[in-house]
Amino acid sequence: QKEVEQDPGPLSVPEGAIVSLNCTYSNSAFQYFMWYRQYSRKGPELLMYTYSSGNKEDGRFTAQVDKSSKYISLFIRDSQPSDSATYLCAMSDNSNYQLIWGAGTKLIIKP
Amino acid sequence: KAGVTQTPRYLIKTRGQQVTLSCSPISGHRSVSWYQQTPGQGLQFLFEYFSETQRNKGNFPGRFSGRQFSNSRSEMNVSTLELGDSALYLCASSRGDRGPGGEAFFGQGTRLTVV
């Protein structure tokens, strides 16, 4: 079993819909959680960074961390075709500087 | 503030050759991590350098090596190239600590094709 599980998709939704992207993890020591967006043939771009549990909002994006369930989510409101990309989750703990990555979810927003 | 710069952007090499890729991190960042990304395998961690020392290493053969200079710039070398080494190689720059503000920022990558 991988340390971080992420459904590769693709996830296809109509423009304007609310999108929910998720990752589950097995290591209860993870404290730092990140979401990256990657367009085709580009490097990943940091979207959200969260420490420990709770919610964080930035524009149309909301990141949630539920440490009791070992589950993190990224919500995208009013989705746009330009949001079509692969979304990767990453996380780390307090003893190791290395990020552990999910496989990435390919998101397609249909106009 | 300038972002992470990777050179070259594209490279075509012949099987058996060696290649060196370069990464200039964000000013003030002391950690550079290297990743290999292929369609079937996703992001695979190669190694991380912090203040000129390798701090973490992934599960790649010894043909993959790296180094970091005193100005934090890093190079990655692959010797005796194989067809399976064709991939997007990404470099990530960070402060090197774990706390808020320690996030990793990526370059645009070097796309290596081995023929």
PDB file of N, CA and C in Angstrom, chain B residues 4-54:
ATOM      1  N   VAL B   4      12.523  29.346 -10.237  1.00  0.00           N
ATOM      2  CA  VAL B   4      13.491  28.275 -10.399  1.00  0.00           C
ATOM      3  C   VAL B   4      13.795  28.118 -11.892  1.00  0.00           C
ATOM      4  N   THR B   5      15.051  28.100 -12.236  1.00  0.00           N
ATOM      5  CA  THR B   5      15.457  28.009 -13.637  1.00  0.00           C
ATOM      6  C   THR B   5      16.148  26.688 -13.905  1.00  0.00           C
ATOM      7  N   GLN B   6      15.626  25.969 -14.885  1.00  0.00           N
ATOM      8  CA  GLN B   6      16.244  24.711 -15.287  1.00  0.00           C
ATOM      9  C   GLN B   6      16.731  24.819 -16.727  1.00  0.00           C
ATOM     10  N   THR B   7      17.932  24.329 -16.946  1.00  0.00           N
ATOM     11  CA  THR B   7      18.489  24.311 -18.300  1.00  0.00           C
ATOM     12  C   THR B   7      19.152  22.981 -18.578  1.00  0.00           C
ATOM     13  N   PRO B   8      19.095  22.495 -19.839  1.00  0.00           N
ATOM     14  CA  PRO B   8      18.284  23.064 -20.919  1.00  0.00           C
ATOM     15  C   PRO B   8      16.815  22.664 -20.759  1.00  0.00           C
ATOM     16  N   ARG B   9      15.933  23.185 -21.551  1.00  0.00           N
ATOM     17  CA  ARG B   9      14.525  22.808 -21.484  1.00  0.00           C
ATOM     18  C   ARG B   9      14.274  21.481 -22.202  1.00  0.00           C
ATOM     19  N   TYR B  10      14.986  21.257 -23.272  1.00  0.00           N
ATOM     20  CA  TYR B  10      14.812  20.023 -24.050  1.00  0.00           C
ATOM     21  C   TYR B  10      16.181  19.460 -24.410  1.00  0.00           C
ATOM     22  N   LEU B  11      16.227  18.140 -24.453  1.00  0.00           N
ATOM     23  CA  LEU B  11      17.497  17.464 -24.728  1.00  0.00           C
ATOM     24  C   LEU B  11      17.212  16.132 -25.398  1.00  0.00           C
ATOM     25  N   ILE B  12      17.964  15.849 -26.453  1.00  0.00           N
ATOM     26  CA  ILE B  12      17.875  14.534 -27.094  1.00  0.00           C
ATOM     27  C   ILE B  12      19.266  13.912 -27.031  1.00  0.00           C
ATOM     28  N   LYS B  13      19.345  12.719 -26.474  1.00  0.00           N
ATOM     29  CA  LYS B  13      20.621  12.022 -26.326  1.00  0.00           C
ATOM     30  C   LYS B  13      20.481  10.603 -26.862  1.00  0.00           C
ATOM     31  N   THR B  14      21.628  10.024 -27.157  1.00  0.00           N
ATOM     32  CA  THR B  14      21.668   8.654 -27.653  1.00  0.00           C
ATOM     33  C   THR B  14      21.931   7.695 -26.484  1.00  0.00           C
ATOM     34  N   ARG B  15      21.344   6.544 -26.544  1.00  0.00           N
ATOM     35  CA  ARG B  15      21.563   5.507 -25.524  1.00  0.00           C
ATOM     36  C   ARG B  15      23.058   5.288 -25.305  1.00  0.00           C
ATOM     37  N   GLY B  16      23.459   5.233 -24.054  1.00  0.00           N
ATOM     38  CA  GLY B  16      24.859   5.035 -23.709  1.00  0.00           C
ATOM     39  C   GLY B  16      25.604   6.322 -23.389  1.00  0.00           C
ATOM     40  N   GLN B  17      25.070   7.439 -23.841  1.00  0.00           N
ATOM     41  CA  GLN B  17      25.713   8.726 -23.538  1.00  0.00           C
ATOM     42  C   GLN B  17      25.404   9.132 -22.098  1.00  0.00           C
ATOM     43  N   GLN B  18      26.019  10.244 -21.683  1.00  0.00           N
ATOM     44  CA  GLN B  18      25.701  10.804 -20.382  1.00  0.00           C
ATOM     45  C   GLN B  18      25.147  12.211 -20.568  1.00  0.00           C
ATOM     46  N   VAL B  19      24.465  12.704 -19.531  1.00  0.00           N
ATOM     47  CA  VAL B  19      23.833  14.012 -19.633  1.00  0.00           C
ATOM     48  C   VAL B  19      23.930  14.723 -18.294  1.00  0.00           C
ATOM     49  N   THR B  20      24.049  16.050 -18.349  1.00  0.00           N
ATOM     50  CA  THR B  20      24.064  16.878 -17.140  1.00  0.00           C
ATOM     51  C   THR B  20      22.979  17.932 -17.255  1.00  0.00           C
ATOM     52  N   LEU B  21      22.141  17.989 -16.218  1.00  0.00           N
ATOM     53  CA  LEU B  21      21.067  18.972 -16.162  1.00  0.00           C
ATOM     54  C   LEU B  21      21.368  19.960 -15.052  1.00  0.00           C
ATOM     55  N   SER B  22      20.909  21.200 -15.238  1.00  0.00           N
ATOM     56  CA  SER B  22      21.242  22.247 -14.277  1.00  0.00           C
ATOM     57  C   SER B  22      19.982  22.872 -13.686  1.00  0.00           C
ATOM     58  N   CYS B  23      20.087  23.308 -12.433  1.00  0.00           N
ATOM     59  CA  CYS B  23      18.964  23.942 -11.737  1.00  0.00           C
ATOM     60  C   CYS B  23      19.492  25.101 -10.896  1.00  0.00           C
ATOM     61  N   SER B  24      18.919  26.280 -11.120  1.00  0.00           N
ATOM     62  CA  SER B  24      19.226  27.443 -10.277  1.00  0.00           C
ATOM     63  C   SER B  24      18.017  27.726  -9.409  1.00  0.00           C
ATOM     64  N   PRO B  25      18.145  27.589  -8.086  1.00  0.00           N
ATOM     65  CA  PRO B  25      16.980  27.757  -7.207  1.00  0.00           C
ATOM     66  C   PRO B  25      16.656  29.232  -6.989  1.00  0.00           C
ATOM     67  N   ILE B  26      15.544  29.449  -6.297  1.00  0.00           N
ATOM     68  CA  ILE B  26      15.141  30.797  -5.918  1.00  0.00           C
ATOM     69  C   ILE B  26      16.199  31.368  -4.962  1.00  0.00           C
ATOM     70  N   SER B  27      16.482  32.639  -5.117  1.00  0.00           N
ATOM     71  CA  SER B  27      17.490  33.278  -4.274  1.00  0.00           C
ATOM     72  C   SER B  27      17.140  33.114  -2.795  1.00  0.00           C
ATOM     73  N   GLY B  28      18.110  32.662  -2.017  1.00  0.00           N
ATOM     74  CA  GLY B  28      17.886  32.458  -0.593  1.00  0.00           C
ATOM     75  C   GLY B  28      17.492  31.037  -0.230  1.00  0.00           C
ATOM     76  N   HIS B  29      17.089  30.247  -1.215  1.00  0.00           N
ATOM     77  CA  HIS B  29      16.740  28.845  -0.949  1.00  0.00           C
ATOM     78  C   HIS B  29      18.001  27.995  -0.931  1.00  0.00           C
ATOM     79  N   ARG B  30      18.074  27.116   0.049  1.00  0.00           N
ATOM     80  CA  ARG B  30      19.268  26.279   0.185  1.00  0.00           C
ATOM     81  C   ARG B  30      19.025  24.810  -0.155  1.00  0.00           C
ATOM     82  N   SER B  31      17.768  24.458  -0.399  1.00  0.00           N
ATOM     83  CA  SER B  31      17.458  23.060  -0.714  1.00  0.00           C
ATOM     84  C   SER B  31      17.040  22.925  -2.166  1.00  0.00           C
ATOM     85  N   VAL B  32      17.580  21.924  -2.825  1.00  0.00           N
ATOM     86  CA  VAL B  32      17.192  21.593  -4.196  1.00  0.00           C
ATOM     87  C   VAL B  32      16.887  20.102  -4.249  1.00  0.00           C
ATOM     88  N   SER B  33      15.689  19.790  -4.742  1.00  0.00           N
ATOM     89  CA  SER B  33      15.294  18.386  -4.922  1.00  0.00           C
ATOM     90  C   SER B  33      15.109  18.108  -6.400  1.00  0.00           C
ATOM     91  N   TRP B  34      15.400  16.897  -6.792  1.00  0.00           N
ATOM     92  CA  TRP B  34      15.245  16.467  -8.173  1.00  0.00           C
ATOM     93  C   TRP B  34      14.216  15.343  -8.257  1.00  0.00           C
ATOM     94  N   TYR B  35      13.383  15.414  -9.309  1.00  0.00           N
ATOM     95  CA  TYR B  35      12.356  14.413  -9.534  1.00  0.00           C
ATOM     96  C   TYR B  35      12.384  13.974 -10.994  1.00  0.00           C
ATOM     97  N   GLN B  36      11.992  12.718 -11.197  1.00  0.00           N
ATOM     98  CA  GLN B  36      11.755  12.201 -12.542  1.00  0.00           C
ATOM     99  C   GLN B  36      10.253  12.012 -12.696  1.00  0.00           C
ATOM    100  N   GLN B  37       9.706  12.486 -13.792  1.00  0.00           N
ATOM    101  CA  GLN B  37       8.265  12.316 -14.009  1.00  0.00           C
ATOM    102  C   GLN B  37       8.029  11.654 -15.356  1.00  0.00           C
ATOM    103  N   THR B  38       7.345  10.528 -15.324  1.00  0.00           N
ATOM    104  CA  THR B  38       6.940   9.825 -16.542  1.00  0.00           C
ATOM    105  C   THR B  38       5.450   9.577 -16.470  1.00  0.00           C
ATOM    106  N   PRO B  39       4.786   9.398 -17.622  1.00  0.00           N
ATOM    107  CA  PRO B  39       3.330   9.224 -17.622  1.00  0.00           C
ATOM    108  C   PRO B  39       2.874   8.042 -16.768  1.00  0.00           C
ATOM    109  N   GLY B  40       3.644   6.977 -16.769  1.00  0.00           N
ATOM    110  CA  GLY B  40       3.192   5.802 -16.040  1.00  0.00           C
ATOM    111  C   GLY B  40       3.543   5.797 -14.566  1.00  0.00           C
ATOM    112  N   GLN B  41       4.579   6.537 -14.157  1.00  0.00           N
ATOM    113  CA  GLN B  41       5.107   6.454 -12.795  1.00  0.00           C
ATOM    114  C   GLN B  41       4.864   7.697 -11.956  1.00  0.00           C
ATOM    115  N   GLY B  42       4.379   8.759 -12.553  1.00  0.00           N
ATOM    116  CA  GLY B  42       4.180   9.965 -11.754  1.00  0.00           C
ATOM    117  C   GLY B  42       5.506  10.584 -11.341  1.00  0.00           C
ATOM    118  N   LEU B  43       5.461  11.326 -10.220  1.00  0.00           N
ATOM    119  CA  LEU B  43       6.648  12.009  -9.711  1.00  0.00           C
ATOM    120  C   LEU B  43       7.480  11.044  -8.871  1.00  0.00           C
ATOM    121  N   GLN B  44       8.695  10.799  -9.291  1.00  0.00           N
ATOM    122  CA  GLN B  44       9.595   9.912  -8.541  1.00  0.00           C
ATOM    123  C   GLN B  44      10.762  10.726  -8.002  1.00  0.00           C
ATOM    124  N   PHE B  45      10.963  10.654  -6.690  1.00  0.00           N
ATOM    125  CA  PHE B  45      12.007  11.433  -6.031  1.00  0.00           C
ATOM    126  C   PHE B  45      13.378  10.835  -6.312  1.00  0.00           C
ATOM    127  N   LEU B  46      14.287  11.677  -6.756  1.00  0.00           N
ATOM    128  CA  LEU B  46      15.660  11.237  -7.029  1.00  0.00           C
ATOM    129  C   LEU B  46      16.569  11.494  -5.836  1.00  0.00           C
ATOM    130  N   PHE B  47      16.732  12.752  -5.481  1.00  0.00           N
ATOM    131  CA  PHE B  47      17.564  13.125  -4.328  1.00  0.00           C
ATOM    132  C   PHE B  47      17.341  14.584  -3.989  1.00  0.00           C
ATOM    133  N   GLU B  48      17.786  14.947  -2.779  1.00  0.00           N
ATOM    134  CA  GLU B  48      17.693  16.314  -2.302  1.00  0.00           C
ATOM    135  C   GLU B  48      19.044  16.756  -1.773  1.00  0.00           C
ATOM    136  N   TYR B  49      19.424  17.974  -2.124  1.00  0.00           N
ATOM    137  CA  TYR B  49      20.645  18.572  -1.609  1.00  0.00           C
ATOM    138  C   TYR B  49      20.302  19.788  -0.767  1.00  0.00           C
ATOM    139  N   PHE B  50      21.020  19.914   0.350  1.00  0.00           N
ATOM    140  CA  PHE B  50      20.842  21.050   1.248  1.00  0.00           C
ATOM    141  C   PHE B  50      22.226  21.504   1.680  1.00  0.00           C
ATOM    142  N   SER B  51      22.539  22.759   1.400  1.00  0.00           N
ATOM    143  CA  SER B  51      23.852  23.315   1.756  1.00  0.00           C
ATOM    144  C   SER B  51      24.986  22.390   1.302  1.00  0.00           C
ATOM    145  N   GLU B  52      24.930  21.994   0.045  1.00  0.00           N
ATOM    146  CA  GLU B  52      25.975  21.225  -0.652  1.00  0.00           C
ATOM    147  C   GLU B  52      26.065  19.763  -0.219  1.00  0.00           C
ATOM    148  N   THR B  53      25.146  19.307   0.634  1.00  0.00           N
ATOM    149  CA  THR B  53      25.178  17.917   1.108  1.00  0.00           C
ATOM    150  C   THR B  53      23.909  17.194   0.666  1.00  0.00           C
ATOM    151  N   GLN B  54      24.074  15.950   0.246  1.00  0.00           N
ATOM    152  CA  GLN B  54      22.887  15.171  -0.101  1.00  0.00           C
ATOM    153  C   GLN B  54      22.178  14.773   1.191  1.00  0.00           C
TER     154      GLN B  54
END
